[in-house]
Amino acid sequence: MEGKVALEEHFATPDTINPAHDARYASWFPAWPDIKRRLLDLQELRLPEMDKHGIEMVILGLHNPAVQGITDPKQAAEVARRANDTVAEFIAKHPTRFAGFAAVPMQDPDAAITELTRCIKDLGFKGTMVNGFSQVGDPNNVVYLDDPRYEAFWAKLEQLDYPLYLHPRDPLLSREPILEGHSWLWGSAWAFGIETATHALRLMASGLFDRHPKLNVVLGHLGEGLPFMIWRIDHRISQTPRNIPAKRKMADYLGDNFYLTVSGNFRTPTLIDAIMEVGTDRIMFSVDYPFEKTEEACTWFDELHISERDRHKMGRTNAMSLFKLGSTRSASR
Ligand code: ZN
């Protein structure tokens, strides 16, 4: 399919790659040198791949954890601002091929609102990508997005009418004894999914979407397992009293306030399950470049045995509409 839009597509700047993270990835990820090279590249390697596989437009977002892992709020704000300026300058040169997600320093909610607003209003960005919890002041002090300190941030995002892409990061390994001694469970194989699905459930249960019903959150990897589990979660909650502020079922929020992308989960039965839970109006194409191969994602998606109408919606028009691509493109800069 030509004209696809992809939106879990990562980049890095030299100061977003944390040395500890870099060393860990290098030690257990054989492809890391090539991935790192591709993260730091915006054009030379990326554009030819997009052209070759029918991706017309990419919304660029930082890799994980990047800004969310910088414990000093002031430094987090500076790194976010520099990364946003760098990518905005690049997008301005290719406004029909690239758009951007703002990196936001959630360590300081007021600074996050300021940066979010600047990125959307002044730079033409299409929302924000947040890499899970933020470490604030101390590496062990983690804050999730359902924390009351973020109420004004969510209100501003709803008012600006753009989504938040909730991207995975590893849980703090020091707090997860079940992962100890099993490094194969870390990262995108398993830990990302359970961490991010739990984070999303916390948002739903907090009543966030009752207070802000127009908010949209995007989850990658076909919903981090939630479509498969959502009935059971609601079923068990209904059987035993829980102290949950939310007014509706979790499945209602999954269907009304979440979009899912196929990033890094190129599996037809899993897609069918996601379609049966949320419908094709709320599923979008993505690759998860450069951690996944563009060719594998596109070949699978282009050859799916689904209607051309659904392929077109998931591959292009759902994203065009959610991110208002096209209508504001010329106002990118
Ligand atoms: Zn990703």
XYZ file of C-alpha atoms and ligand atoms in Angstrom:
334
model
C 0.000 0.000 0.000
C 1.318 3.421 -0.931
C 0.726 6.452 1.273
C 1.058 4.792 4.657
C 1.492 6.906 7.790
C 3.689 5.514 10.590
C 3.872 6.957 14.073
C 6.029 4.929 16.432
C 9.200 5.839 14.669
C 12.113 6.775 16.859
C 15.059 9.103 16.690
C 17.791 10.181 19.094
C 20.028 13.145 19.587
C 23.520 12.752 21.058
C 22.320 13.951 24.451
C 19.228 11.730 24.723
C 21.243 8.499 24.746
C 22.030 7.924 28.400
C 25.504 6.286 28.796
C 24.204 3.562 31.160
C 21.360 2.732 28.799
C 23.772 2.751 25.864
C 26.136 0.336 27.632
C 23.334 -2.019 28.644
C 21.887 -2.144 25.136
C 25.364 -2.676 23.672
C 25.970 -5.612 26.020
C 22.869 -7.630 25.168
C 21.553 -6.338 21.864
C 23.792 -7.446 18.939
C 22.063 -5.080 16.514
C 22.486 -2.041 18.817
C 25.328 -0.342 16.849
C 23.200 -0.331 13.684
C 20.051 0.685 15.577
C 21.906 3.519 17.274
C 23.215 4.727 13.917
C 19.673 4.714 12.549
C 18.296 6.472 15.645
C 20.786 9.291 15.201
C 19.999 9.572 11.482
C 16.966 11.519 10.367
C 17.239 11.496 6.610
C 19.974 9.497 4.890
C 18.892 6.022 5.995
C 15.280 6.732 6.897
C 13.832 8.370 3.803
C 14.942 5.699 1.300
C 13.354 3.016 3.497
C 10.114 4.969 3.651
C 10.126 5.432 -0.138
C 10.895 1.795 -0.797
C 8.029 0.499 1.342
C 5.238 2.990 0.674
C 5.442 5.081 3.844
C 4.491 8.603 2.911
C 4.673 10.193 6.315
C 6.304 9.499 9.664
C 5.632 11.140 13.008
C 9.000 11.164 14.768
C 9.329 10.556 18.508
C 12.327 10.050 20.779
C 13.441 6.566 21.851
C 12.924 5.317 25.421
C 13.492 6.408 28.120
C 15.289 9.558 26.904
C 13.791 12.574 28.718
C 11.762 10.430 31.152
C 14.984 8.966 32.566
C 16.670 12.316 33.363
C 16.196 12.841 37.089
C 17.083 16.544 37.184
C 13.941 18.468 36.092
C 15.909 21.406 34.715
C 18.168 19.168 32.645
C 15.150 17.155 31.451
C 13.523 20.377 30.231
C 16.688 21.478 28.432
C 17.241 18.134 26.702
C 13.569 17.987 25.645
C 13.707 21.484 24.237
C 16.901 20.831 22.289
C 15.552 17.559 20.863
C 12.281 19.240 19.869
C 14.115 22.116 18.196
C 16.398 19.713 16.318
C 13.541 17.644 14.952
C 11.402 20.719 14.181
C 14.195 22.116 12.042
C 14.385 18.831 10.143
C 10.585 18.591 9.732
C 10.493 22.127 8.357
C 12.661 20.925 5.474
C 10.382 17.932 4.753
C 6.892 19.001 5.828
C 5.111 16.503 3.591
C 7.144 13.529 4.880
C 7.681 14.122 8.588
C 5.840 15.413 11.625
C 6.804 15.315 15.286
C 5.752 14.256 18.749
C 6.902 16.624 21.482
C 9.303 15.331 24.113
C 8.081 16.738 27.415
C 9.858 16.996 30.791
C 7.210 15.383 33.002
C 9.624 15.793 35.955
C 8.228 19.359 36.149
C 4.532 19.425 35.193
C 4.497 23.197 34.569
C 7.556 22.957 32.314
C 5.897 20.019 30.525
C 2.816 22.145 29.799
C 4.977 24.996 28.531
C 6.985 22.715 26.226
C 3.904 20.850 25.005
C 2.157 24.113 24.144
C 5.245 25.546 22.424
C 5.712 22.403 20.360
C 2.105 22.191 19.210
C 1.353 25.883 18.750
C 4.711 27.175 17.518
C 6.376 24.118 15.937
C 3.293 22.347 14.549
C 3.859 19.078 16.444
C 1.083 16.503 16.551
C 0.932 15.583 20.229
C 3.470 14.046 22.554
C 5.229 10.731 23.045
C 5.914 9.938 26.702
C 8.080 6.964 27.621
C 6.197 5.648 30.639
C 6.949 6.858 34.160
C 9.373 9.694 34.846
C 12.214 9.527 37.355
C 12.078 12.683 39.422
C 14.972 13.919 41.563
C 16.208 10.403 42.297
C 16.377 7.346 40.024
C 14.151 5.431 42.451
C 11.480 8.133 42.632
C 9.111 7.229 39.794
C 5.946 9.111 38.882
C 3.225 7.688 36.666
C 0.899 9.744 34.515
C -2.162 9.127 36.697
C -0.506 11.176 39.452
C -2.686 14.167 40.461
C 0.210 16.539 39.712
C -0.518 15.985 35.993
C -4.149 17.114 36.041
C -3.392 20.487 34.400
C -1.138 18.796 31.824
C -3.928 16.449 30.737
C -6.422 19.341 30.643
C -4.067 21.265 28.357
C -3.581 18.243 26.087
C -7.340 17.801 25.811
C -7.740 21.478 24.999
C -4.992 21.316 22.346
C -6.809 18.284 20.906
C -3.832 16.056 20.233
C -3.044 12.588 21.641
C -0.378 11.270 23.984
C 1.517 8.234 22.731
C 2.262 6.152 25.816
C 5.460 4.392 24.818
C 7.027 1.578 26.869
C 10.100 1.620 29.015
C 11.460 -1.033 31.336
C 10.156 -1.100 34.897
C 12.786 -0.358 37.540
C 14.584 -3.662 37.665
C 15.463 -3.102 41.339
C 11.746 -3.272 42.128
C 10.873 -6.275 39.997
C 12.219 -9.459 41.612
C 10.304 -11.546 39.084
C 12.678 -10.276 36.377
C 15.848 -10.888 38.409
C 18.235 -13.300 36.741
C 16.079 -13.424 33.613
C 17.362 -10.587 31.488
C 15.661 -12.137 28.458
C 12.373 -10.883 29.973
C 13.547 -7.254 29.919
C 12.627 -4.724 27.341
C 10.397 -5.311 24.377
C 10.228 -9.120 24.768
C 7.981 -8.913 27.848
C 8.672 -6.218 30.465
C 7.669 -3.317 28.171
C 4.231 -4.776 27.586
C 3.247 -5.498 31.179
C 4.680 -2.193 32.399
C 2.827 -0.161 29.769
C -0.453 -2.097 29.964
C -0.465 -1.571 33.732
C 0.273 2.128 33.252
C -2.643 2.401 30.811
C -4.968 0.638 33.277
C -3.912 3.097 35.976
C -4.914 5.963 33.679
C -8.301 4.344 32.993
C -9.007 3.536 36.657
C -8.001 7.009 37.852
C -11.092 8.579 36.289
C -8.879 10.604 33.906
C -11.163 9.920 30.949
C -14.308 10.793 32.944
C -12.793 14.197 33.672
C -11.403 14.571 30.133
C -13.570 12.473 27.817
C -12.009 13.862 24.630
C -8.488 12.715 25.529
C -6.860 10.105 23.335
C -3.918 7.916 24.317
C -2.091 5.814 21.729
C -0.616 2.426 22.642
C 1.800 0.559 20.418
C 2.291 -3.168 19.869
C -1.421 -3.753 19.300
C -2.345 -2.507 22.750
C 0.368 -4.122 24.907
C -1.826 -7.178 25.537
C -4.859 -5.244 26.765
C -7.319 -6.317 24.026
C -6.659 -9.925 25.014
C -7.154 -9.314 28.749
C -9.701 -6.510 28.945
C -12.850 -8.624 29.389
C -11.323 -10.581 32.250
C -10.119 -7.397 33.966
C -13.640 -5.912 33.899
C -15.190 -9.241 34.813
C -13.064 -9.675 37.930
C -13.448 -6.051 38.980
C -17.224 -6.494 38.762
C -17.074 -9.520 41.074
C -15.201 -7.946 43.957
C -15.410 -4.396 45.324
C -12.424 -2.286 44.324
C -11.689 1.268 45.201
C -11.638 2.598 41.639
C -12.570 6.229 40.895
C -13.446 5.477 37.240
C -17.126 5.480 36.334
C -17.038 3.125 33.356
C -15.627 -0.250 32.450
C -12.000 -0.473 31.341
C -13.195 -1.820 27.973
C -15.228 1.358 27.468
C -12.130 3.509 27.864
C -10.074 1.177 25.668
C -12.677 1.600 22.920
C -13.350 5.335 23.361
C -10.091 6.911 24.534
C -7.338 4.722 23.086
C -5.884 4.120 19.655
C -3.618 1.129 19.029
C -0.792 0.794 16.554
C 0.560 -2.410 15.062
C 4.154 -1.381 15.844
C 6.413 -4.365 16.458
C 3.540 -6.850 16.542
C 3.099 -8.074 12.993
C 0.814 -10.976 13.799
C -2.554 -11.457 12.124
C -4.425 -13.365 14.895
C -3.350 -10.658 17.364
C -4.579 -7.956 14.989
C -7.914 -9.742 14.624
C -8.310 -9.821 18.402
C -7.556 -6.079 18.593
C -10.036 -5.368 15.768
C -12.699 -7.360 17.613
C -12.193 -5.266 20.753
C -11.750 -1.726 19.388
C -12.604 -1.868 15.668
C -10.602 -0.714 12.650
C -11.358 2.956 13.336
C -8.911 2.897 16.247
C -6.012 0.891 14.859
C -3.131 2.470 12.952
C -0.069 1.280 11.094
C 3.420 1.781 12.563
C 6.801 0.076 12.382
C 8.770 0.899 15.593
C 11.758 1.862 13.470
C 14.666 1.259 13.883
C 14.000 -1.450 16.475
C 11.885 -3.295 13.908
C 12.415 -3.775 10.199
C 10.395 -1.548 7.879
C 10.255 -4.274 5.257
C 8.805 -6.866 7.651
C 6.142 -4.460 8.940
C 5.115 -3.267 5.489
C 5.129 -6.666 3.801
C 2.893 -8.093 6.524
C 0.545 -5.115 6.545
C 0.332 -4.761 2.751
C -0.503 -8.449 2.303
C -3.061 -8.783 5.129
C -6.282 -10.491 4.086
C -8.555 -7.607 5.070
C -10.715 -5.283 3.033
C -8.905 -2.531 1.147
C -11.157 -0.104 2.975
C -9.836 -1.292 6.361
C -6.242 -1.340 5.107
C -6.612 2.252 3.948
C -8.141 3.339 7.266
C -5.523 1.619 9.416
C -2.663 2.419 7.064
C -3.464 6.059 6.494
C -6.739 7.846 7.118
C -7.188 7.094 10.839
C -3.831 8.764 11.482
C -4.501 11.625 9.053
C -7.658 12.414 10.930
C -6.406 11.906 14.521
C -3.271 13.989 13.967
C -4.902 16.476 11.577
C -2.206 15.744 9.012
C -2.521 17.673 5.822
C -4.778 20.402 7.172
C -2.066 21.998 9.293
C 0.966 20.675 7.492
C 1.764 23.918 5.754
C 1.661 25.639 9.159
C 4.401 23.396 10.534
C 6.788 26.284 10.753
Zn 8.967 1.980 20.108
